[in-house]
Amino acid sequence: MERVYTDLTADQTDATEIARRVRDHWGIENKIHHVRDTTYAEDASRVRTGTAPRAMASLRNLAIGALRLTGCDNLAAGLRRHSRDTTRPLTTLGIT
């Protein structure tokens, strides 16, 4: 059985390029999935039926993206700061 991990053939790439692609993949893992689990305890979520898990992941991604757009480096602190003022999340998203 042959496993394909890239769209490039052996003649088109080398070990350096494959390593770069692997790092890029894990960069996504670290930036999104790991953050969602550590900040929102997503793996412990009891939301498991229908489209609810996907909807919750989308809402979490929206919150993470909005906080990053504001320059927030510490998402947990950003969430606490935004939760104290009920209008701040809407203002961050440009909704008034």
PDB file of N, CA and C in Angstrom:
ATOM      1  N   MET A   1       0.849  -1.182   0.000  1.00  0.00           N
ATOM      2  CA  MET A   1       0.000   0.000   0.000  1.00  0.00           C
ATOM      3  C   MET A   1       0.891   1.240   0.000  1.00  0.00           C
ATOM      4  N   GLU A   2       0.536   2.194  -0.825  1.00  0.00           N
ATOM      5  CA  GLU A   2       1.286   3.448  -0.927  1.00  0.00           C
ATOM      6  C   GLU A   2       0.537   4.542  -0.180  1.00  0.00           C
ATOM      7  N   ARG A   3       1.275   5.314   0.593  1.00  0.00           N
ATOM      8  CA  ARG A   3       0.674   6.454   1.308  1.00  0.00           C
ATOM      9  C   ARG A   3       1.166   7.735   0.678  1.00  0.00           C
ATOM     10  N   VAL A   4       0.258   8.658   0.443  1.00  0.00           N
ATOM     11  CA  VAL A   4       0.615   9.922  -0.183  1.00  0.00           C
ATOM     12  C   VAL A   4       0.333  11.034   0.817  1.00  0.00           C
ATOM     13  N   TYR A   5       1.349  11.822   1.137  1.00  0.00           N
ATOM     14  CA  TYR A   5       1.211  12.906   2.099  1.00  0.00           C
ATOM     15  C   TYR A   5       1.334  14.280   1.450  1.00  0.00           C
ATOM     16  N   THR A   6       1.622  14.303   0.176  1.00  0.00           N
ATOM     17  CA  THR A   6       1.772  15.568  -0.528  1.00  0.00           C
ATOM     18  C   THR A   6       1.350  15.390  -1.975  1.00  0.00           C
ATOM     19  N   ASP A   7       1.057  16.475  -2.637  1.00  0.00           N
ATOM     20  CA  ASP A   7       0.682  16.408  -4.042  1.00  0.00           C
ATOM     21  C   ASP A   7       1.909  16.433  -4.952  1.00  0.00           C
ATOM     22  N   LEU A   8       3.094  16.536  -4.375  1.00  0.00           N
ATOM     23  CA  LEU A   8       4.328  16.553  -5.154  1.00  0.00           C
ATOM     24  C   LEU A   8       4.885  15.143  -5.314  1.00  0.00           C
ATOM     25  N   THR A   9       5.510  14.895  -6.459  1.00  0.00           N
ATOM     26  CA  THR A   9       6.170  13.605  -6.659  1.00  0.00           C
ATOM     27  C   THR A   9       7.573  13.665  -6.072  1.00  0.00           C
ATOM     28  N   ALA A  10       8.215  12.512  -5.976  1.00  0.00           N
ATOM     29  CA  ALA A  10       9.575  12.447  -5.429  1.00  0.00           C
ATOM     30  C   ALA A  10      10.544  13.290  -6.253  1.00  0.00           C
ATOM     31  N   ASP A  11      10.292  13.420  -7.566  1.00  0.00           N
ATOM     32  CA  ASP A  11      11.172  14.225  -8.421  1.00  0.00           C
ATOM     33  C   ASP A  11      10.976  15.724  -8.216  1.00  0.00           C
ATOM     34  N   GLN A  12       9.835  16.123  -7.658  1.00  0.00           N
ATOM     35  CA  GLN A  12       9.501  17.543  -7.515  1.00  0.00           C
ATOM     36  C   GLN A  12       9.853  18.116  -6.157  1.00  0.00           C
ATOM     37  N   THR A  13      10.242  17.304  -5.215  1.00  0.00           N
ATOM     38  CA  THR A  13      10.458  17.807  -3.865  1.00  0.00           C
ATOM     39  C   THR A  13      11.678  17.156  -3.218  1.00  0.00           C
ATOM     40  N   ASP A  14      12.011  17.644  -2.060  1.00  0.00           N
ATOM     41  CA  ASP A  14      13.106  17.061  -1.291  1.00  0.00           C
ATOM     42  C   ASP A  14      12.695  17.037   0.183  1.00  0.00           C
ATOM     43  N   ALA A  15      13.555  16.540   1.028  1.00  0.00           N
ATOM     44  CA  ALA A  15      13.239  16.404   2.452  1.00  0.00           C
ATOM     45  C   ALA A  15      12.953  17.749   3.104  1.00  0.00           C
ATOM     46  N   THR A  16      13.637  18.792   2.674  1.00  0.00           N
ATOM     47  CA  THR A  16      13.424  20.121   3.254  1.00  0.00           C
ATOM     48  C   THR A  16      12.006  20.612   2.990  1.00  0.00           C
ATOM     49  N   GLU A  17      11.526  20.419   1.771  1.00  0.00           N
ATOM     50  CA  GLU A  17      10.172  20.853   1.418  1.00  0.00           C
ATOM     51  C   GLU A  17       9.123  20.040   2.174  1.00  0.00           C
ATOM     52  N   ILE A  18       9.336  18.760   2.289  1.00  0.00           N
ATOM     53  CA  ILE A  18       8.386  17.923   3.031  1.00  0.00           C
ATOM     54  C   ILE A  18       8.360  18.342   4.494  1.00  0.00           C
ATOM     55  N   ALA A  19       9.527  18.613   5.074  1.00  0.00           N
ATOM     56  CA  ALA A  19       9.593  19.059   6.473  1.00  0.00           C
ATOM     57  C   ALA A  19       8.866  20.387   6.646  1.00  0.00           C
ATOM     58  N   ARG A  20       9.001  21.296   5.680  1.00  0.00           N
ATOM     59  CA  ARG A  20       8.309  22.584   5.756  1.00  0.00           C
ATOM     60  C   ARG A  20       6.796  22.378   5.745  1.00  0.00           C
ATOM     61  N   ARG A  21       6.328  21.495   4.888  1.00  0.00           N
ATOM     62  CA  ARG A  21       4.888  21.233   4.820  1.00  0.00           C
ATOM     63  C   ARG A  21       4.364  20.603   6.103  1.00  0.00           C
ATOM     64  N   VAL A  22       5.137  19.713   6.704  1.00  0.00           N
ATOM     65  CA  VAL A  22       4.734  19.106   7.977  1.00  0.00           C
ATOM     66  C   VAL A  22       4.670  20.172   9.056  1.00  0.00           C
ATOM     67  N   ARG A  23       5.668  21.063   9.113  1.00  0.00           N
ATOM     68  CA  ARG A  23       5.651  22.153  10.101  1.00  0.00           C
ATOM     69  C   ARG A  23       4.455  23.063   9.893  1.00  0.00           C
ATOM     70  N   ASP A  24       4.142  23.364   8.625  1.00  0.00           N
ATOM     71  CA  ASP A  24       2.969  24.200   8.338  1.00  0.00           C
ATOM     72  C   ASP A  24       1.696  23.539   8.840  1.00  0.00           C
ATOM     73  N   HIS A  25       1.564  22.238   8.623  1.00  0.00           N
ATOM     74  CA  HIS A  25       0.379  21.519   9.088  1.00  0.00           C
ATOM     75  C   HIS A  25       0.264  21.602  10.605  1.00  0.00           C
ATOM     76  N   TRP A  26       1.356  21.334  11.316  1.00  0.00           N
ATOM     77  CA  TRP A  26       1.297  21.358  12.775  1.00  0.00           C
ATOM     78  C   TRP A  26       1.162  22.776  13.304  1.00  0.00           C
ATOM     79  N   GLY A  27       1.575  23.764  12.522  1.00  0.00           N
ATOM     80  CA  GLY A  27       1.332  25.151  12.912  1.00  0.00           C
ATOM     81  C   GLY A  27      -0.153  25.430  12.991  1.00  0.00           C
ATOM     82  N   ILE A  28      -0.911  24.894  12.034  1.00  0.00           N
ATOM     83  CA  ILE A  28      -2.366  25.041  12.057  1.00  0.00           C
ATOM     84  C   ILE A  28      -2.928  24.326  13.282  1.00  0.00           C
ATOM     85  N   GLU A  29      -2.446  23.126  13.530  1.00  0.00           N
ATOM     86  CA  GLU A  29      -2.896  22.362  14.704  1.00  0.00           C
ATOM     87  C   GLU A  29      -2.671  23.165  15.977  1.00  0.00           C
ATOM     88  N   ASN A  30      -1.497  23.742  16.110  1.00  0.00           N
ATOM     89  CA  ASN A  30      -1.172  24.490  17.323  1.00  0.00           C
ATOM     90  C   ASN A  30      -1.950  25.789  17.427  1.00  0.00           C
ATOM     91  N   LYS A  31      -2.195  26.448  16.315  1.00  0.00           N
ATOM     92  CA  LYS A  31      -2.864  27.746  16.353  1.00  0.00           C
ATOM     93  C   LYS A  31      -4.360  27.638  16.594  1.00  0.00           C
ATOM     94  N   ILE A  32      -4.980  26.609  16.101  1.00  0.00           N
ATOM     95  CA  ILE A  32      -6.436  26.517  16.196  1.00  0.00           C
ATOM     96  C   ILE A  32      -6.879  25.426  17.167  1.00  0.00           C
ATOM     97  N   HIS A  33      -6.578  24.187  16.837  1.00  0.00           N
ATOM     98  CA  HIS A  33      -7.131  23.080  17.616  1.00  0.00           C
ATOM     99  C   HIS A  33      -6.621  23.070  19.054  1.00  0.00           C
ATOM    100  N   HIS A  34      -5.331  23.265  19.232  1.00  0.00           N
ATOM    101  CA  HIS A  34      -4.776  23.267  20.583  1.00  0.00           C
ATOM    102  C   HIS A  34      -5.338  24.436  21.397  1.00  0.00           C
ATOM    103  N   VAL A  35      -5.445  25.579  20.759  1.00  0.00           N
ATOM    104  CA  VAL A  35      -5.982  26.759  21.453  1.00  0.00           C
ATOM    105  C   VAL A  35      -7.436  26.528  21.846  1.00  0.00           C
ATOM    106  N   ARG A  36      -8.223  25.959  20.939  1.00  0.00           N
ATOM    107  CA  ARG A  36      -9.629  25.694  21.273  1.00  0.00           C
ATOM    108  C   ARG A  36      -9.733  24.737  22.445  1.00  0.00           C
ATOM    109  N   ASP A  37      -8.866  23.742  22.487  1.00  0.00           N
ATOM    110  CA  ASP A  37      -8.969  22.782  23.584  1.00  0.00           C
ATOM    111  C   ASP A  37      -8.491  23.373  24.899  1.00  0.00           C
ATOM    112  N   THR A  38      -7.395  24.107  24.893  1.00  0.00           N
ATOM    113  CA  THR A  38      -6.889  24.638  26.161  1.00  0.00           C
ATOM    114  C   THR A  38      -7.710  25.819  26.666  1.00  0.00           C
ATOM    115  N   THR A  39      -8.197  26.655  25.779  1.00  0.00           N
ATOM    116  CA  THR A  39      -8.958  27.826  26.200  1.00  0.00           C
ATOM    117  C   THR A  39     -10.413  27.481  26.502  1.00  0.00           C
ATOM    118  N   TYR A  40     -11.001  26.627  25.682  1.00  0.00           N
ATOM    119  CA  TYR A  40     -12.423  26.313  25.825  1.00  0.00           C
ATOM    120  C   TYR A  40     -12.692  24.899  26.335  1.00  0.00           C
ATOM    121  N   ALA A  41     -11.635  24.110  26.615  1.00  0.00           N
ATOM    122  CA  ALA A  41     -11.775  22.707  27.031  1.00  0.00           C
ATOM    123  C   ALA A  41     -12.676  21.957  26.056  1.00  0.00           C
ATOM    124  N   GLU A  42     -12.404  22.146  24.781  1.00  0.00           N
ATOM    125  CA  GLU A  42     -13.260  21.585  23.746  1.00  0.00           C
ATOM    126  C   GLU A  42     -13.331  20.056  23.797  1.00  0.00           C
ATOM    127  N   ASP A  43     -12.230  19.396  24.113  1.00  0.00           N
ATOM    128  CA  ASP A  43     -12.257  17.934  24.174  1.00  0.00           C
ATOM    129  C   ASP A  43     -13.173  17.421  25.278  1.00  0.00           C
ATOM    130  N   ALA A  44     -13.413  18.217  26.295  1.00  0.00           N
ATOM    131  CA  ALA A  44     -14.296  17.812  27.394  1.00  0.00           C
ATOM    132  C   ALA A  44     -15.747  18.226  27.153  1.00  0.00           C
ATOM    133  N   SER A  45     -16.005  18.882  26.034  1.00  0.00           N
ATOM    134  CA  SER A  45     -17.351  19.367  25.748  1.00  0.00           C
ATOM    135  C   SER A  45     -18.336  18.205  25.662  1.00  0.00           C
ATOM    136  N   ARG A  46     -19.524  18.425  26.170  1.00  0.00           N
ATOM    137  CA  ARG A  46     -20.571  17.404  26.117  1.00  0.00           C
ATOM    138  C   ARG A  46     -21.488  17.620  24.915  1.00  0.00           C
ATOM    139  N   VAL A  47     -21.174  18.604  24.095  1.00  0.00           N
ATOM    140  CA  VAL A  47     -21.949  18.864  22.882  1.00  0.00           C
ATOM    141  C   VAL A  47     -21.465  17.868  21.829  1.00  0.00           C
ATOM    142  N   ARG A  48     -22.308  16.868  21.515  1.00  0.00           N
ATOM    143  CA  ARG A  48     -21.840  15.791  20.644  1.00  0.00           C
ATOM    144  C   ARG A  48     -22.822  15.373  19.556  1.00  0.00           C
ATOM    145  N   THR A  49     -23.994  15.930  19.494  1.00  0.00           N
ATOM    146  CA  THR A  49     -24.985  15.416  18.547  1.00  0.00           C
ATOM    147  C   THR A  49     -25.292  16.420  17.451  1.00  0.00           C
ATOM    148  N   GLY A  50     -25.660  15.884  16.301  1.00  0.00           N
ATOM    149  CA  GLY A  50     -26.069  16.703  15.170  1.00  0.00           C
ATOM    150  C   GLY A  50     -24.959  17.637  14.705  1.00  0.00           C
ATOM    151  N   THR A  51     -25.350  18.840  14.357  1.00  0.00           N
ATOM    152  CA  THR A  51     -24.385  19.828  13.865  1.00  0.00           C
ATOM    153  C   THR A  51     -23.881  20.741  14.981  1.00  0.00           C
ATOM    154  N   ALA A  52     -24.320  20.490  16.199  1.00  0.00           N
ATOM    155  CA  ALA A  52     -23.921  21.352  17.321  1.00  0.00           C
ATOM    156  C   ALA A  52     -22.405  21.405  17.525  1.00  0.00           C
ATOM    157  N   PRO A  53     -21.658  20.287  17.439  1.00  0.00           N
ATOM    158  CA  PRO A  53     -20.209  20.389  17.623  1.00  0.00           C
ATOM    159  C   PRO A  53     -19.542  21.295  16.593  1.00  0.00           C
ATOM    160  N   ARG A  54     -19.981  21.192  15.339  1.00  0.00           N
ATOM    161  CA  ARG A  54     -19.418  22.040  14.284  1.00  0.00           C
ATOM    162  C   ARG A  54     -19.788  23.506  14.513  1.00  0.00           C
ATOM    163  N   ALA A  55     -21.018  23.762  14.941  1.00  0.00           N
ATOM    164  CA  ALA A  55     -21.440  25.135  15.214  1.00  0.00           C
ATOM    165  C   ALA A  55     -20.638  25.738  16.358  1.00  0.00           C
ATOM    166  N   MET A  56     -20.439  24.959  17.412  1.00  0.00           N
ATOM    167  CA  MET A  56     -19.659  25.456  18.553  1.00  0.00           C
ATOM    168  C   MET A  56     -18.214  25.716  18.157  1.00  0.00           C
ATOM    169  N   ALA A  57     -17.627  24.822  17.348  1.00  0.00           N
ATOM    170  CA  ALA A  57     -16.253  25.032  16.876  1.00  0.00           C
ATOM    171  C   ALA A  57     -16.169  26.307  16.043  1.00  0.00           C
ATOM    172  N   SER A  58     -17.186  26.555  15.221  1.00  0.00           N
ATOM    173  CA  SER A  58     -17.209  27.771  14.404  1.00  0.00           C
ATOM    174  C   SER A  58     -17.298  29.025  15.266  1.00  0.00           C
ATOM    175  N   LEU A  59     -18.133  28.976  16.290  1.00  0.00           N
ATOM    176  CA  LEU A  59     -18.251  30.121  17.202  1.00  0.00           C
ATOM    177  C   LEU A  59     -16.950  30.354  17.964  1.00  0.00           C
ATOM    178  N   ARG A  60     -16.312  29.276  18.376  1.00  0.00           N
ATOM    179  CA  ARG A  60     -15.022  29.415  19.063  1.00  0.00           C
ATOM    180  C   ARG A  60     -13.972  29.991  18.123  1.00  0.00           C
ATOM    181  N   ASN A  61     -13.960  29.530  16.869  1.00  0.00           N
ATOM    182  CA  ASN A  61     -13.018  30.077  15.887  1.00  0.00           C
ATOM    183  C   ASN A  61     -13.276  31.564  15.649  1.00  0.00           C
ATOM    184  N   LEU A  62     -14.536  31.949  15.605  1.00  0.00           N
ATOM    185  CA  LEU A  62     -14.884  33.358  15.438  1.00  0.00           C
ATOM    186  C   LEU A  62     -14.337  34.181  16.597  1.00  0.00           C
ATOM    187  N   ALA A  63     -14.523  33.690  17.808  1.00  0.00           N
ATOM    188  CA  ALA A  63     -14.028  34.415  18.988  1.00  0.00           C
ATOM    189  C   ALA A  63     -12.511  34.509  18.973  1.00  0.00           C
ATOM    190  N   ILE A  64     -11.842  33.420  18.640  1.00  0.00           N
ATOM    191  CA  ILE A  64     -10.372  33.429  18.582  1.00  0.00           C
ATOM    192  C   ILE A  64      -9.890  34.398  17.514  1.00  0.00           C
ATOM    193  N   GLY A  65     -10.500  34.345  16.345  1.00  0.00           N
ATOM    194  CA  GLY A  65     -10.111  35.252  15.263  1.00  0.00           C
ATOM    195  C   GLY A  65     -10.343  36.713  15.619  1.00  0.00           C
ATOM    196  N   ALA A  66     -11.484  37.003  16.243  1.00  0.00           N
ATOM    197  CA  ALA A  66     -11.781  38.387  16.633  1.00  0.00           C
ATOM    198  C   ALA A  66     -10.773  38.887  17.661  1.00  0.00           C
ATOM    199  N   LEU A  67     -10.437  38.046  18.624  1.00  0.00           N
ATOM    200  CA  LEU A  67      -9.463  38.457  19.638  1.00  0.00           C
ATOM    201  C   LEU A  67      -8.081  38.662  19.023  1.00  0.00           C
ATOM    202  N   ARG A  68      -7.707  37.804  18.100  1.00  0.00           N
ATOM    203  CA  ARG A  68      -6.401  37.965  17.447  1.00  0.00           C
ATOM    204  C   ARG A  68      -6.359  39.242  16.612  1.00  0.00           C
ATOM    205  N   LEU A  69      -7.479  39.594  15.990  1.00  0.00           N
ATOM    206  CA  LEU A  69      -7.525  40.842  15.203  1.00  0.00           C
ATOM    207  C   LEU A  69      -7.315  42.071  16.083  1.00  0.00           C
ATOM    208  N   THR A  70      -7.691  41.964  17.352  1.00  0.00           N
ATOM    209  CA  THR A  70      -7.498  43.095  18.262  1.00  0.00           C
ATOM    210  C   THR A  70      -6.084  43.135  18.822  1.00  0.00           C
ATOM    211  N   GLY A  71      -5.259  42.137  18.443  1.00  0.00           N
ATOM    212  CA  GLY A  71      -3.881  42.096  18.927  1.00  0.00           C
ATOM    213  C   GLY A  71      -3.725  41.343  20.231  1.00  0.00           C
ATOM    214  N   CYS A  72      -4.737  40.622  20.633  1.00  0.00           N
ATOM    215  CA  CYS A  72      -4.704  39.879  21.893  1.00  0.00           C
ATOM    216  C   CYS A  72      -3.782  38.668  21.756  1.00  0.00           C
ATOM    217  N   ASP A  73      -2.768  38.588  22.612  1.00  0.00           N
ATOM    218  CA  ASP A  73      -1.858  37.448  22.609  1.00  0.00           C
ATOM    219  C   ASP A  73      -2.311  36.359  23.578  1.00  0.00           C
ATOM    220  N   ASN A  74      -2.913  36.753  24.682  1.00  0.00           N
ATOM    221  CA  ASN A  74      -3.375  35.807  25.684  1.00  0.00           C
ATOM    222  C   ASN A  74      -4.896  35.700  25.554  1.00  0.00           C
ATOM    223  N   LEU A  75      -5.349  34.628  24.901  1.00  0.00           N
ATOM    224  CA  LEU A  75      -6.778  34.505  24.615  1.00  0.00           C
ATOM    225  C   LEU A  75      -7.627  34.354  25.874  1.00  0.00           C
ATOM    226  N   ALA A  76      -7.124  33.643  26.861  1.00  0.00           N
ATOM    227  CA  ALA A  76      -7.893  33.481  28.103  1.00  0.00           C
ATOM    228  C   ALA A  76      -8.125  34.833  28.763  1.00  0.00           C
ATOM    229  N   ALA A  77      -7.081  35.662  28.816  1.00  0.00           N
ATOM    230  CA  ALA A  77      -7.226  37.000  29.396  1.00  0.00           C
ATOM    231  C   ALA A  77      -8.152  37.856  28.540  1.00  0.00           C
ATOM    232  N   GLY A  78      -8.050  37.728  27.235  1.00  0.00           N
ATOM    233  CA  GLY A  78      -8.919  38.481  26.334  1.00  0.00           C
ATOM    234  C   GLY A  78     -10.382  38.101  26.513  1.00  0.00           C
ATOM    235  N   LEU A  79     -10.640  36.814  26.679  1.00  0.00           N
ATOM    236  CA  LEU A  79     -12.012  36.369  26.911  1.00  0.00           C
ATOM    237  C   LEU A  79     -12.559  36.914  28.224  1.00  0.00           C
ATOM    238  N   ARG A  80     -11.727  36.902  29.256  1.00  0.00           N
ATOM    239  CA  ARG A  80     -12.182  37.458  30.550  1.00  0.00           C
ATOM    240  C   ARG A  80     -12.484  38.948  30.413  1.00  0.00           C
ATOM    241  N   ARG A  81     -11.616  39.678  29.729  1.00  0.00           N
ATOM    242  CA  ARG A  81     -11.802  41.116  29.560  1.00  0.00           C
ATOM    243  C   ARG A  81     -13.079  41.401  28.767  1.00  0.00           C
ATOM    244  N   HIS A  82     -13.324  40.619  27.713  1.00  0.00           N
ATOM    245  CA  HIS A  82     -14.513  40.835  26.893  1.00  0.00           C
ATOM    246  C   HIS A  82     -15.791  40.401  27.609  1.00  0.00           C
ATOM    247  N   SER A  83     -15.696  39.442  28.503  1.00  0.00           N
ATOM    248  CA  SER A  83     -16.907  38.965  29.174  1.00  0.00           C
ATOM    249  C   SER A  83     -17.394  39.929  30.251  1.00  0.00           C
ATOM    250  N   ARG A  84     -16.533  40.821  30.708  1.00  0.00           N
ATOM    251  CA  ARG A  84     -16.942  41.789  31.745  1.00  0.00           C
ATOM    252  C   ARG A  84     -17.825  42.897  31.189  1.00  0.00           C
ATOM    253  N   ASP A  85     -17.664  43.204  29.920  1.00  0.00           N
ATOM    254  CA  ASP A  85     -18.436  44.273  29.281  1.00  0.00           C
ATOM    255  C   ASP A  85     -19.266  43.639  28.173  1.00  0.00           C
ATOM    256  N   THR A  86     -20.564  43.602  28.336  1.00  0.00           N
ATOM    257  CA  THR A  86     -21.425  42.884  27.395  1.00  0.00           C
ATOM    258  C   THR A  86     -21.431  43.499  25.994  1.00  0.00           C
ATOM    259  N   THR A  87     -21.037  44.746  25.847  1.00  0.00           N
ATOM    260  CA  THR A  87     -21.015  45.364  24.504  1.00  0.00           C
ATOM    261  C   THR A  87     -19.670  45.208  23.809  1.00  0.00           C
ATOM    262  N   ARG A  88     -18.616  44.878  24.547  1.00  0.00           N
ATOM    263  CA  ARG A  88     -17.276  44.799  23.958  1.00  0.00           C
ATOM    264  C   ARG A  88     -17.162  43.760  22.836  1.00  0.00           C
ATOM    265  N   PRO A  89     -17.704  42.535  22.986  1.00  0.00           N
ATOM    266  CA  PRO A  89     -17.585  41.586  21.871  1.00  0.00           C
ATOM    267  C   PRO A  89     -18.242  42.101  20.593  1.00  0.00           C
ATOM    268  N   LEU A  90     -19.389  42.744  20.733  1.00  0.00           N
ATOM    269  CA  LEU A  90     -20.064  43.278  19.539  1.00  0.00           C
ATOM    270  C   LEU A  90     -19.261  44.412  18.917  1.00  0.00           C
ATOM    271  N   THR A  91     -18.677  45.271  19.734  1.00  0.00           N
ATOM    272  CA  THR A  91     -17.849  46.347  19.244  1.00  0.00           C
ATOM    273  C   THR A  91     -16.620  45.796  18.524  1.00  0.00           C
ATOM    274  N   THR A  92     -16.029  44.753  19.065  1.00  0.00           N
ATOM    275  CA  THR A  92     -14.869  44.125  18.441  1.00  0.00           C
ATOM    276  C   THR A  92     -15.216  43.620  17.052  1.00  0.00           C
ATOM    277  N   LEU A  93     -16.428  43.095  16.878  1.00  0.00           N
ATOM    278  CA  LEU A  93     -16.866  42.595  15.581  1.00  0.00           C
ATOM    279  C   LEU A  93     -17.430  43.684  14.679  1.00  0.00           C
ATOM    280  N   GLY A  94     -17.436  44.929  15.153  1.00  0.00           N
ATOM    281  CA  GLY A  94     -17.940  46.043  14.360  1.00  0.00           C
ATOM    282  C   GLY A  94     -19.454  46.136  14.356  1.00  0.00           C
ATOM    283  N   ILE A  95     -20.096  45.541  15.344  1.00  0.00           N
ATOM    284  CA  ILE A  95     -21.561  45.565  15.456  1.00  0.00           C
ATOM    285  C   ILE A  95     -21.916  46.535  16.573  1.00  0.00           C
ATOM    286  N   THR A  96     -22.680  47.550  16.235  1.00  0.00           N
ATOM    287  CA  THR A  96     -23.065  48.527  17.266  1.00  0.00           C
ATOM    288  C   THR A  96     -24.558  48.590  17.431  1.00  0.00           C
TER     289      THR A  96
END
